[in-house]
Short mmCIF file of C-alpha atoms and ligand atoms in Angstrom, two decimals:
data_model
loop_
_atom_site.label_atom_id
_atom_site.label_comp_id
_atom_site.label_asym_id
_atom_site.label_seq_id
_atom_site.Cartn_x
_atom_site.Cartn_y
_atom_site.Cartn_z
CA MET A 77 20.45 7.54 33.41
CA THR A 78 22.82 4.84 32.83
CA THR A 79 26.33 5.16 31.03
CA GLU A 80 25.09 3.27 27.71
CA THR A 81 22.26 5.80 27.34
CA ALA A 82 24.07 8.82 28.15
CA PRO A 83 24.77 10.59 24.90
CA ALA A 84 28.30 11.42 23.84
CA GLU A 85 26.83 14.14 21.42
CA THR A 86 23.98 16.49 21.55
CA ARG A 87 25.35 19.10 19.42
CA LEU A 88 24.74 19.95 15.43
CA PHE A 89 27.10 18.68 12.99
CA ILE A 90 28.17 21.15 10.74
CA GLY A 91 31.10 21.33 8.39
CA GLY A 92 32.91 18.24 10.09
CA ALA A 93 32.76 19.80 13.42
CA PHE A 94 30.47 19.62 16.54
CA VAL A 95 28.87 23.00 17.33
CA ASP A 96 26.14 24.74 19.32
CA ALA A 97 23.28 26.05 17.98
CA ASP A 98 23.65 29.82 16.96
CA GLY A 99 22.60 31.70 20.51
CA GLY A 100 22.87 28.20 22.32
CA THR A 101 19.09 27.21 22.21
CA THR A 102 18.36 23.80 23.18
CA LEU A 103 15.81 21.03 23.29
CA ASP A 104 14.76 18.28 25.47
CA THR A 105 14.54 14.68 23.84
CA ILE A 106 12.52 12.80 26.31
CA ASN A 107 12.57 9.01 27.41
CA PRO A 108 8.93 7.69 26.91
CA ALA A 109 9.52 4.56 28.65
CA THR A 110 9.83 6.84 32.08
CA GLY A 111 9.26 10.44 31.33
CA GLU A 112 12.38 11.85 32.06
CA VAL A 113 14.85 14.40 30.03
CA LEU A 114 17.20 12.18 28.23
CA ALA A 115 19.60 14.84 26.99
CA GLN A 116 18.99 18.51 25.80
CA VAL A 117 19.78 18.90 22.13
CA ALA A 118 20.62 21.84 20.38
CA HIS A 119 18.01 23.39 18.39
CA ALA A 120 19.29 24.55 14.91
CA SER A 121 17.81 27.43 13.62
CA PRO A 122 16.98 29.11 10.16
CA ASP A 123 21.29 30.52 10.07
CA ASP A 124 22.38 27.24 11.43
CA VAL A 125 20.58 25.52 8.44
CA ALA A 126 21.97 27.82 6.05
CA ALA A 127 25.40 27.48 7.44
CA ALA A 128 25.22 23.00 7.48
CA VAL A 129 23.57 23.67 3.60
CA ALA A 130 26.73 25.95 2.69
CA ALA A 131 28.65 23.20 3.81
CA ALA A 132 27.59 20.61 2.43
CA ARG A 133 27.15 22.91 -1.16
CA SER A 134 31.43 23.87 -0.53
CA ALA A 135 32.09 19.76 -0.11
CA GLN A 136 30.42 18.22 -2.42
CA PRO A 137 32.33 18.82 -5.92
CA ALA A 138 35.36 17.19 -3.96
CA TRP A 139 33.37 14.01 -3.06
CA ALA A 140 31.55 13.54 -6.23
CA GLU A 141 34.97 13.56 -7.61
CA LEU A 142 36.42 10.67 -5.71
CA PRO A 143 36.81 7.59 -7.16
CA ILE A 144 34.02 4.99 -6.79
CA SER A 145 36.18 2.67 -4.40
CA ASP A 146 37.08 5.52 -2.06
CA ARG A 147 33.31 6.77 -1.40
CA ALA A 148 32.64 2.84 -0.87
CA ARG A 149 35.13 2.14 1.84
CA ILE A 150 33.99 5.03 3.58
CA LEU A 151 30.19 3.62 3.41
CA ARG A 152 31.68 0.23 4.55
CA ARG A 153 33.68 1.73 7.36
CA THR A 154 30.71 2.89 8.42
CA ALA A 155 28.44 -0.16 8.11
CA GLU A 156 31.68 -1.58 10.24
CA LEU A 157 31.44 0.93 12.83
CA ILE A 158 27.46 0.49 12.80
CA GLU A 159 28.30 -2.99 13.74
CA SER A 160 30.51 -2.60 16.29
CA ASN A 161 28.80 0.16 18.07
CA ALA A 162 25.38 -1.92 18.11
CA GLY A 163 25.42 -2.16 21.80
CA ARG A 164 25.31 1.49 22.50
CA LEU A 165 23.89 2.85 19.37
CA ALA A 166 20.55 0.47 20.17
CA ALA A 167 20.95 0.75 24.11
CA LEU A 168 20.21 4.94 22.86
CA GLU A 169 17.94 4.15 20.02
CA SER A 170 15.89 2.72 22.60
CA ALA A 171 16.15 5.42 25.30
CA ASP A 172 15.49 8.42 23.15
CA ALA A 173 12.13 6.27 20.58
CA GLY A 174 10.95 4.30 24.09
CA LYS A 175 11.02 0.42 21.85
CA PRO A 176 11.99 -2.82 22.82
CA ILE A 177 16.04 -2.74 23.19
CA THR A 178 15.96 -6.35 20.77
CA ASP A 179 14.08 -4.78 18.24
CA CYS A 180 16.58 -1.58 18.30
CA ARG A 181 19.10 -4.13 18.44
CA ALA A 182 18.27 -5.87 15.36
CA GLN A 183 17.53 -2.50 13.58
CA ILE A 184 21.30 -1.26 14.14
CA GLY A 185 21.97 -4.16 12.29
CA GLY A 186 19.83 -3.81 9.03
CA THR A 187 21.32 -0.45 8.89
CA ALA A 188 24.66 -1.38 8.91
CA GLU A 189 23.19 -3.79 5.40
CA TRP A 190 22.37 -0.66 3.99
CA PHE A 191 25.37 1.06 4.28
CA ASP A 192 27.55 -2.08 3.08
CA PHE A 193 24.69 -2.55 0.07
CA PHE A 194 24.66 1.27 -1.42
CA ALA A 195 28.96 1.67 -0.70
CA ASP A 196 29.69 1.09 -4.46
CA VAL A 197 26.21 1.30 -6.28
CA SER A 198 27.70 4.02 -8.18
CA ALA A 199 29.58 1.63 -10.03
CA HIS A 200 26.11 -0.50 -11.10
CA LEU A 201 24.36 2.73 -12.64
CA ARG A 202 25.09 1.49 -16.05
CA SER A 203 25.29 4.58 -18.70
CA HIS A 204 23.07 4.04 -21.98
CA VAL A 205 24.59 3.96 -25.58
CA VAL A 206 21.32 4.78 -27.12
CA PRO A 207 20.87 4.39 -31.19
CA THR A 208 20.11 7.55 -33.08
CA PHE A 209 21.50 8.31 -36.48
CA PRO A 210 24.34 7.45 -38.73
CA ASN A 211 27.69 9.19 -37.78
CA HIS A 212 26.36 10.59 -34.10
CA LEU A 213 27.22 8.36 -30.74
CA ASN A 214 24.44 9.66 -27.78
CA TYR A 215 25.08 8.28 -24.44
CA THR A 216 23.94 9.32 -20.92
CA LEU A 217 25.54 9.97 -18.05
CA ARG A 218 24.17 9.63 -14.08
CA GLN A 219 25.54 12.43 -12.18
CA PRO A 220 25.08 13.59 -8.94
CA ILE A 221 22.27 16.15 -7.77
CA GLY A 222 24.13 17.97 -5.68
CA VAL A 223 22.63 18.80 -2.32
CA VAL A 224 19.92 16.33 -0.32
CA ALA A 225 17.69 17.25 2.47
CA THR A 226 16.78 14.49 4.11
CA ILE A 227 13.76 14.76 6.93
CA THR A 228 13.04 12.02 8.54
CA PRO A 229 10.58 10.94 11.54
CA TRP A 230 11.01 9.25 15.04
CA ASN A 231 9.34 6.00 14.62
CA TYR A 232 12.31 4.59 13.12
CA PRO A 233 15.43 7.05 13.12
CA MET A 234 18.73 4.69 12.93
CA PRO A 235 17.01 2.36 9.64
CA LEU A 236 15.51 5.47 8.37
CA TYR A 237 19.14 7.01 8.04
CA GLY A 238 20.68 3.58 6.46
CA ILE A 239 17.39 4.13 4.05
CA LYS A 240 18.54 7.17 3.24
CA LEU A 241 21.85 8.56 3.51
CA PRO A 242 24.17 6.00 1.97
CA ALA A 243 21.51 5.93 -1.52
CA ALA A 244 22.35 9.24 -1.26
CA LEU A 245 25.74 9.86 -0.59
CA ALA A 246 27.20 6.63 -2.51
CA VAL A 247 26.45 8.56 -5.78
CA GLY A 248 28.13 11.43 -4.58
CA ASN A 249 25.89 13.78 -3.20
CA ALA A 250 26.19 16.05 0.42
CA VAL A 251 23.04 15.41 2.62
CA VAL A 252 21.34 17.46 5.52
CA LEU A 253 19.85 15.54 7.38
CA LYS A 254 16.76 16.89 9.70
CA PRO A 255 16.38 14.11 12.25
CA ALA A 256 12.98 13.86 14.28
CA GLU A 257 13.04 16.36 17.16
CA GLN A 258 11.50 13.49 19.16
CA THR A 259 14.56 10.84 18.55
CA PRO A 260 17.85 13.12 17.20
CA LEU A 261 20.35 11.22 19.45
CA THR A 262 21.40 8.28 17.22
CA ALA A 263 22.11 10.85 13.53
CA LEU A 264 24.53 12.53 15.90
CA ALA A 265 25.91 9.34 17.10
CA LEU A 266 26.08 8.01 13.23
CA ALA A 267 27.75 11.59 12.13
CA ASP A 268 30.01 10.81 14.45
CA LEU A 269 30.82 7.55 13.44
CA MET A 270 31.00 8.67 9.30
CA ARG A 271 33.62 10.93 10.75
CA GLU A 272 35.71 8.53 12.14
CA ALA A 273 35.50 6.55 8.81
CA GLY A 274 36.86 9.16 7.19
CA LEU A 275 33.83 11.09 5.66
CA PRO A 276 35.28 14.53 4.58
CA ASP A 277 33.89 17.16 6.10
CA GLY A 278 30.64 18.73 4.95
CA VAL A 279 29.63 15.35 2.78
CA LEU A 280 27.07 14.88 5.66
CA ASN A 281 25.29 17.38 8.59
CA VAL A 282 22.80 16.85 11.28
CA VAL A 283 20.60 20.05 12.00
CA PRO A 284 18.41 18.85 14.72
CA GLY A 285 15.58 20.78 15.76
CA LEU A 286 11.72 21.51 15.28
CA GLY A 287 9.44 20.67 12.15
CA GLU A 288 7.99 24.10 11.32
CA THR A 289 11.09 26.15 12.21
CA THR A 290 14.37 23.98 11.67
CA GLY A 291 12.46 21.57 8.65
CA ALA A 292 11.27 24.34 7.03
CA ALA A 293 14.32 26.33 6.89
CA LEU A 294 15.92 23.24 5.46
CA VAL A 295 12.89 22.91 2.65
CA GLU A 296 13.67 26.90 1.76
CA ALA A 297 17.23 26.39 1.92
CA ASP A 298 19.85 26.49 -1.32
CA ILE A 299 19.43 22.11 -1.68
CA ASP A 300 18.40 20.38 -4.97
CA MET A 301 15.81 17.65 -3.52
CA ILE A 302 14.53 16.84 -0.49
CA SER A 303 14.18 13.12 0.34
CA PHE A 304 10.90 13.12 3.12
CA THR A 305 9.27 10.04 5.38
CA GLY A 306 6.65 11.25 8.08
CA SER A 307 2.80 12.10 8.14
CA THR A 308 0.92 12.48 4.68
CA GLU A 309 -0.36 15.77 5.74
CA VAL A 310 3.76 17.66 6.06
CA GLY A 311 4.64 15.59 3.25
CA ARG A 312 2.19 17.47 0.95
CA LYS A 313 3.06 20.84 2.31
CA ILE A 314 6.82 20.13 1.44
CA ALA A 315 5.69 18.95 -2.27
CA SER A 316 3.99 21.77 -2.67
CA ARG A 317 6.87 23.88 -1.64
CA ALA A 318 9.65 21.87 -3.43
CA GLY A 319 7.18 22.25 -6.44
CA GLU A 320 7.31 25.75 -6.91
CA ARG A 321 10.80 25.56 -6.40
CA LEU A 322 11.67 23.01 -8.91
CA VAL A 323 13.07 21.17 -6.53
CA LYS A 324 12.84 17.28 -6.47
CA VAL A 325 11.52 15.32 -3.91
CA THR A 326 10.71 12.03 -2.64
CA LEU A 327 8.61 11.26 -0.24
CA GLU A 328 7.35 8.04 1.93
CA LEU A 329 4.30 8.74 3.77
CA GLY A 330 1.66 6.92 6.11
CA GLY A 331 -0.41 3.56 5.39
CA LYS A 332 -3.33 1.78 6.46
CA SER A 333 -2.30 -1.41 5.13
CA PRO A 334 -4.71 -4.03 5.13
CA SER A 335 -3.89 -8.12 6.28
CA ILE A 336 -5.89 -10.12 4.21
CA VAL A 337 -6.63 -13.72 5.87
CA PHE A 338 -8.21 -16.38 3.64
CA ALA A 339 -10.22 -19.23 5.05
CA ASP A 340 -7.76 -22.27 3.20
CA SER A 341 -4.75 -20.09 4.92
CA ASP A 342 -2.58 -21.87 8.00
CA LEU A 343 -4.69 -19.92 10.43
CA ASP A 344 -1.52 -20.35 13.22
CA ARG A 345 0.83 -18.46 11.13
CA ALA A 346 -1.60 -15.77 9.65
CA ALA A 347 -2.30 -15.30 13.10
CA ASP A 348 1.28 -14.30 14.12
CA GLY A 349 1.71 -11.81 10.97
CA ALA A 350 -1.26 -10.33 11.67
CA LEU A 351 -0.23 -9.84 15.19
CA PHE A 352 2.77 -8.68 14.15
CA THR A 353 2.00 -6.16 11.48
CA PHE A 354 -0.20 -3.98 13.90
CA CYS A 355 1.69 -4.36 17.03
CA VAL A 356 5.24 -3.83 16.38
CA HIS A 357 7.09 -1.01 18.27
CA GLN A 358 3.59 -0.18 19.24
CA GLY A 359 1.80 0.13 15.45
CA GLN A 360 4.37 3.28 15.03
CA LEU A 361 5.36 2.33 11.40
CA CYS A 362 4.21 3.29 8.15
CA SER A 363 3.13 0.09 6.65
CA ALA A 364 1.73 -0.93 9.76
CA GLY A 365 -1.30 -3.55 8.91
CA THR A 366 -4.12 -1.99 10.99
CA ARG A 367 -7.06 -3.06 8.42
CA LEU A 368 -7.59 -6.86 8.91
CA LEU A 369 -9.67 -8.38 6.07
CA VAL A 370 -10.60 -12.26 7.26
CA GLU A 371 -13.39 -14.13 5.36
CA GLU A 372 -16.23 -14.28 7.04
CA SER A 373 -16.30 -18.52 7.61
CA VAL A 374 -12.82 -18.19 9.60
CA ARG A 375 -13.52 -15.02 11.62
CA GLU A 376 -14.69 -16.18 14.85
CA ASP A 377 -11.91 -18.49 15.01
CA PHE A 378 -9.17 -16.34 14.02
CA VAL A 379 -9.81 -13.51 15.67
CA GLY A 380 -10.42 -15.49 18.63
CA ARG A 381 -6.52 -16.45 18.08
CA LEU A 382 -5.72 -13.22 17.77
CA VAL A 383 -7.02 -12.11 20.94
CA GLU A 384 -5.19 -14.64 22.68
CA ARG A 385 -2.01 -13.59 21.32
CA ALA A 386 -2.21 -9.74 21.85
CA GLU A 387 -3.06 -10.69 25.58
CA ALA A 388 0.00 -12.66 25.83
CA LEU A 389 2.28 -9.91 24.58
CA ARG A 390 4.51 -8.84 27.14
CA ILE A 391 4.43 -5.11 27.95
CA GLY A 392 7.27 -3.59 29.53
CA ASP A 393 11.01 -1.59 30.09
CA PRO A 394 11.50 -1.40 26.56
CA MET A 395 15.50 -2.10 28.11
CA ALA A 396 14.44 -5.84 28.87
CA ALA A 397 15.12 -8.06 26.75
CA ASP A 398 11.75 -10.05 26.76
CA THR A 399 10.38 -6.80 26.28
CA GLN A 400 7.82 -7.22 22.82
CA LEU A 401 6.06 -4.18 23.43
CA GLY A 402 7.47 -0.79 24.46
CA ALA A 403 6.43 3.05 24.99
CA VAL A 404 3.93 4.99 22.88
CA MET A 405 6.44 8.02 21.49
CA SER A 406 5.34 10.99 23.20
CA ASP A 407 2.03 12.26 25.17
CA GLU A 408 0.68 13.75 22.08
CA GLN A 409 1.04 10.43 20.37
CA MET A 410 -0.83 8.80 23.16
CA VAL A 411 -3.63 11.34 22.77
CA ARG A 412 -3.66 11.00 19.17
CA ILE A 413 -4.30 6.85 20.25
CA GLU A 414 -6.90 7.52 22.37
CA ARG A 415 -9.30 9.85 20.67
CA TYR A 416 -9.28 6.89 17.88
CA VAL A 417 -10.10 4.47 20.44
CA ALA A 418 -12.93 6.64 21.30
CA SER A 419 -13.94 7.54 17.96
CA GLY A 420 -14.35 3.90 17.31
CA ILE A 421 -16.21 3.07 20.32
CA GLU A 422 -18.52 6.09 19.35
CA GLN A 423 -19.23 4.93 16.30
CA GLY A 424 -20.18 1.54 17.31
CA ALA A 425 -17.16 -0.50 17.06
CA ASN A 426 -16.67 -3.07 19.72
CA PRO A 427 -13.02 -3.27 21.23
CA LEU A 428 -12.62 -6.77 21.84
CA THR A 429 -9.12 -6.22 23.67
CA GLY A 430 -7.39 -3.26 24.35
CA ALA A 431 -8.78 -0.03 24.54
CA SER A 432 -6.89 1.42 27.74
CA ARG A 433 -3.51 2.38 28.70
CA ALA A 434 -1.08 -0.20 30.15
CA GLU A 435 0.63 0.11 33.89
CA VAL A 436 4.28 -1.49 33.76
CA ALA A 437 5.73 -1.41 37.31
CA GLY A 438 8.55 0.84 38.37
CA LEU A 439 7.57 3.26 34.95
CA GLU A 440 4.51 4.67 36.37
CA GLY A 441 5.88 7.85 34.01
CA GLY A 442 5.61 5.97 30.90
CA LEU A 443 3.36 5.64 28.12
CA PHE A 444 2.26 2.37 27.39
CA TYR A 445 -0.54 0.97 25.34
CA ARG A 446 -2.64 -2.23 25.47
CA PRO A 447 -2.86 -4.32 21.36
CA THR A 448 -6.68 -2.70 20.85
CA ILE A 449 -8.81 -5.16 18.49
CA PHE A 450 -12.26 -3.40 17.15
CA GLU A 451 -15.07 -6.12 15.51
CA GLY A 452 -18.20 -4.73 14.20
CA VAL A 453 -15.99 -1.68 12.44
CA ASP A 454 -17.79 -0.71 9.09
CA THR A 455 -15.20 0.64 6.52
CA ARG A 456 -16.08 3.91 6.54
CA MET A 457 -15.12 4.51 10.09
CA THR A 458 -12.42 6.98 10.81
CA ILE A 459 -10.23 4.31 13.15
CA ALA A 460 -10.52 1.87 9.36
CA GLN A 461 -9.77 4.74 7.01
CA GLU A 462 -6.98 6.94 8.93
CA GLU A 463 -3.42 6.27 10.38
CA ILE A 464 -3.86 5.99 14.21
CA PHE A 465 -0.09 5.25 14.33
CA GLY A 466 -0.82 3.03 17.71
CA PRO A 467 -1.72 -0.43 18.19
CA VAL A 468 -5.41 -0.97 17.61
CA LEU A 469 -6.52 -3.49 14.72
CA SER A 470 -9.80 -2.81 12.73
CA VAL A 471 -11.61 -5.95 11.64
CA LEU A 472 -13.73 -6.15 8.55
CA PRO A 473 -15.13 -9.34 7.33
CA PHE A 474 -15.61 -10.50 3.51
CA THR A 475 -17.09 -12.92 2.15
CA ASP A 476 -15.40 -13.47 -1.73
CA ASP A 477 -11.97 -12.40 -3.76
CA ALA A 478 -14.07 -9.87 -5.30
CA GLN A 479 -14.92 -8.28 -1.90
CA ALA A 480 -11.18 -8.56 -0.59
CA VAL A 481 -9.57 -6.62 -3.43
CA GLU A 482 -12.67 -4.06 -2.86
CA LEU A 483 -12.16 -3.53 0.18
CA ALA A 484 -8.11 -4.20 0.49
CA ASN A 485 -8.33 -0.33 -2.06
CA ASP A 486 -11.11 1.09 -0.25
CA VAL A 487 -8.71 3.64 1.63
CA LEU A 488 -7.12 6.78 0.84
CA TYR A 489 -3.43 5.03 1.20
CA GLY A 490 -1.44 2.75 -0.63
CA LEU A 491 1.82 1.55 1.18
CA ALA A 492 1.16 -2.03 1.87
CA ALA A 493 -0.61 -5.26 1.73
CA GLY A 494 -0.81 -8.82 3.18
CA ILE A 495 -2.03 -11.57 2.02
CA TRP A 496 -2.36 -14.85 3.96
CA THR A 497 -3.79 -17.76 1.40
CA ASN A 498 -2.45 -21.32 0.21
CA ASP A 499 -3.90 -20.52 -3.14
CA LEU A 500 -1.13 -20.00 -5.08
CA ARG A 501 -3.17 -18.46 -8.10
CA ARG A 502 -5.37 -16.68 -5.94
CA ALA A 503 -2.27 -14.82 -4.03
CA HIS A 504 -0.87 -13.54 -7.81
CA ARG A 505 -3.85 -12.37 -8.75
CA PHE A 506 -4.24 -10.58 -5.45
CA ALA A 507 -0.79 -9.06 -5.86
CA ALA A 508 -1.89 -7.95 -9.08
CA ALA A 509 -5.03 -6.31 -8.30
CA VAL A 510 -4.25 -4.43 -4.93
CA ASP A 511 -3.46 -0.57 -4.84
CA ALA A 512 -0.13 -1.06 -2.98
CA GLY A 513 3.90 -0.69 -3.42
CA LEU A 514 4.58 -3.78 -1.48
CA VAL A 515 2.61 -6.91 -1.35
CA TYR A 516 3.34 -9.90 0.97
CA VAL A 517 2.14 -13.12 0.45
CA ASN A 518 2.13 -15.03 3.72
CA THR A 519 4.44 -12.56 5.42
CA MET A 520 4.32 -9.14 6.51
CA ASN A 521 6.84 -5.31 7.01
CA LEU A 522 10.20 -7.17 4.82
CA LEU A 523 12.40 -4.69 3.92
CA ALA A 524 15.76 -5.79 1.94
CA PRO A 525 18.83 -2.77 0.99
CA TRP A 526 18.78 -4.29 -2.69
CA SER A 527 14.85 -4.80 -3.05
CA PRO A 528 12.79 -1.45 -4.11
CA TYR A 529 9.40 0.15 -2.84
CA SER A 530 7.37 2.82 -3.51
CA GLY A 531 3.77 3.91 -1.85
CA TRP A 532 1.14 4.64 -3.98
CA LYS A 533 -1.85 7.24 -3.62
CA GLN A 534 -1.54 8.77 -0.69
CA SER A 535 1.69 6.67 0.73
CA GLY A 536 4.19 8.77 -1.08
CA LEU A 537 6.12 9.49 -4.25
CA GLY A 538 9.01 8.16 -5.96
CA VAL A 539 10.97 5.11 -5.06
CA GLU A 540 13.38 3.72 -1.68
CA GLY A 541 16.04 1.08 -1.65
CA GLY A 542 17.64 -0.29 -4.53
CA ILE A 543 19.39 0.41 -7.72
CA GLU A 544 15.88 2.11 -8.21
CA GLN A 545 16.75 4.53 -5.64
CA ALA A 546 20.51 5.04 -6.12
CA SER A 547 19.52 6.33 -9.08
CA SER A 548 16.40 8.30 -7.99
CA PHE A 549 19.62 10.57 -6.16
CA THR A 550 20.94 11.53 -9.79
CA LYS A 551 20.18 13.40 -12.66
CA LEU A 552 20.39 12.38 -16.28
CA LYS A 553 22.38 14.02 -19.06
CA THR A 554 22.62 12.91 -22.59
CA VAL A 555 25.57 13.33 -24.64
CA TRP A 556 24.78 13.94 -28.45
CA VAL A 557 28.48 13.48 -29.97
CA ASN A 558 28.93 14.48 -33.67
CA LEU A 559 31.34 11.70 -35.34
CA GLY A 560 31.03 13.05 -39.29
CA GLU A 561 31.00 15.86 -40.98
CA ASP A 562 27.27 17.06 -41.30
CA VAL A 563 26.37 20.03 -38.57
CA PRO A 564 23.04 21.20 -38.54
CA ARG A 565 22.64 24.40 -40.67
CA LEU A 566 19.63 26.81 -41.66
P1 LIG B 267 5.70 14.68 10.70
O1 LIG B 267 5.15 14.55 9.80
O2 LIG B 267 4.86 16.27 11.64
O3 LIG B 267 7.16 14.57 11.46
C1 LIG B 267 8.28 13.83 10.52
C2 LIG B 267 9.54 15.07 9.93
O4 LIG B 267 8.98 15.96 9.82
C3 LIG B 267 9.96 15.20 11.35
O5 LIG B 267 11.47 15.59 11.32
C4 LIG B 267 9.53 16.65 11.65
O6 LIG B 267 10.30 17.24 12.15
C5 LIG B 267 9.45 17.33 9.95
N1 LIG B 267 8.69 18.11 10.06
C6 LIG B 267 7.43 18.48 10.33
N2 LIG B 267 6.56 19.73 10.06
C7 LIG B 267 7.51 20.47 8.72
C8 LIG B 267 7.96 21.88 7.89
N3 LIG B 267 6.59 22.28 8.41
N4 LIG B 267 8.61 21.78 7.51
C9 LIG B 267 9.57 20.49 7.10
N5 LIG B 267 9.71 19.79 8.36
C10 LIG B 267 8.69 19.46 8.96
O7 LIG B 267 5.31 13.57 11.64
P2 LIG B 267 5.13 13.76 13.57
O8 LIG B 267 4.32 15.03 13.70
O9 LIG B 267 5.94 13.22 14.41
O10 LIG B 267 3.85 12.33 13.35
C11 LIG B 267 2.46 12.86 13.09
C12 LIG B 267 1.56 11.47 12.47
O11 LIG B 267 2.29 11.56 11.00
C13 LIG B 267 1.80 9.97 13.47
O12 LIG B 267 1.00 9.95 14.09
C14 LIG B 267 1.72 9.14 11.77
O13 LIG B 267 -0.02 9.17 11.58
C15 LIG B 267 2.43 10.22 10.87
N6 LIG B 267 3.41 9.37 10.86
C16 LIG B 267 4.44 8.45 9.92
C17 LIG B 267 5.14 7.98 9.42
C18 LIG B 267 5.84 7.07 8.62
O14 LIG B 267 6.52 6.41 8.89
N7 LIG B 267 5.03 7.32 7.36
C19 LIG B 267 6.33 8.49 10.40
C20 LIG B 267 6.01 9.70 11.34
C21 LIG B 267 4.86 10.22 11.52
MG1 LIG B 268 4.32 16.43 13.14
#
């Protein structure tokens, strides 16, 4: 372990202080590129979770009463501190999550942008005066929900804190964050920076721990809303509990997104984009384009370009600046990828490249997997339907636009879709026809804090990003004022 990747904090963050877990229990967090234990992190018990929620509950009213400009200053200062600590945060994230350091650095910069964008978003959540009856004033107010529980996965730790925390905090909520058990380190580092930025005690609390214990306790706690990102399976469980309790919930879940390549597109650009979307972060992203729909007339040519590119990717030490593919998150994740690849072969698909682990000299204990491209895939095969969360692509040929749309929509998920074409009419027709919350034309996987998105079908509920997300962290209140003499009478 280098000094850069030695975490400054491994304890829970509750009520503005770092504290040991109740009973002193810890969980190991592992560097997936080496297999070594990176740190032992406090494991929050249900009592710790209750303490964190109580701290949030008592801090929230004063936070909500601060002038917007005071809350904005703290969030902007956080953005600056994220930037000035970017090197340290990127190294920590790379070691904890196994992803290339260059990607991490870029993502830390992106995280700061989310804090910047949402800083004063409350000022832009306009209320409305609603025309009703003569001599009556009717207007709406947007008020904070209260205590928001955020539960996040391991694939994009810092970016997801950026996506969830500033929007919730800016509009006056307090937050209890449960980061993924595999990647808790940058959440604690961020809490420390927010304290330095002047965030009042208790407004943000961080409780690392397992999903079934710490996460489940948070879902049952005295909270007003849950903002979850992770698997569809756990999202469904959380939403059903939230439904019983009538606690508001937003979900950003899995995906099985299509990349659709038409013969009229710029095939080299499309090949770069199609490679990026299924390989970035080893395919461990919800919006990965893992179904490649390619027009039959260019299939052989296009797939050839893709295989060539996949085989040229540099798989290696995530800490090396020229590494393009780092490690897979965990043994569990590796076993899952291998199981899916085996099922593809069993069901008759043909791997053109990959389908095996990669060895990285000097990192023999690391978890590396080769980008894998399957041909001869039927849309009903398991590899074409389920989220693998690894660098595994299914190629599905089509012959006309109608079949492309049909194949694009023939999955349970509906997060993203990419279309590669130079035909403007086709691009817009397709954008309207596809069942996905995010459509990309001649690009893939872009996000910006001010651009809202939402998962369709089994990919989620609610919206992230933009003023729409900030609004979703508020409750609507309607005020009726009688300006005249008449009152309702029996
Ligand atoms: P997961 O959904 O189990 O974990 C996500 C978060 O939920 C973690 O913080 C976890 O501790 C928490 N959690 C788990 N069970 C919980 C419960 N009962 N109550 C409250 N919180 C709970 O995802 P996991 O196990 O890490 O990955 C499994 C698969 O899920 C992946 O292979 C991938 O297919 C999918 N996934 C999708 C993600 C996305 O961004 N859409 C992110 C992570 C995983
Ligand atoms: Mg799980």
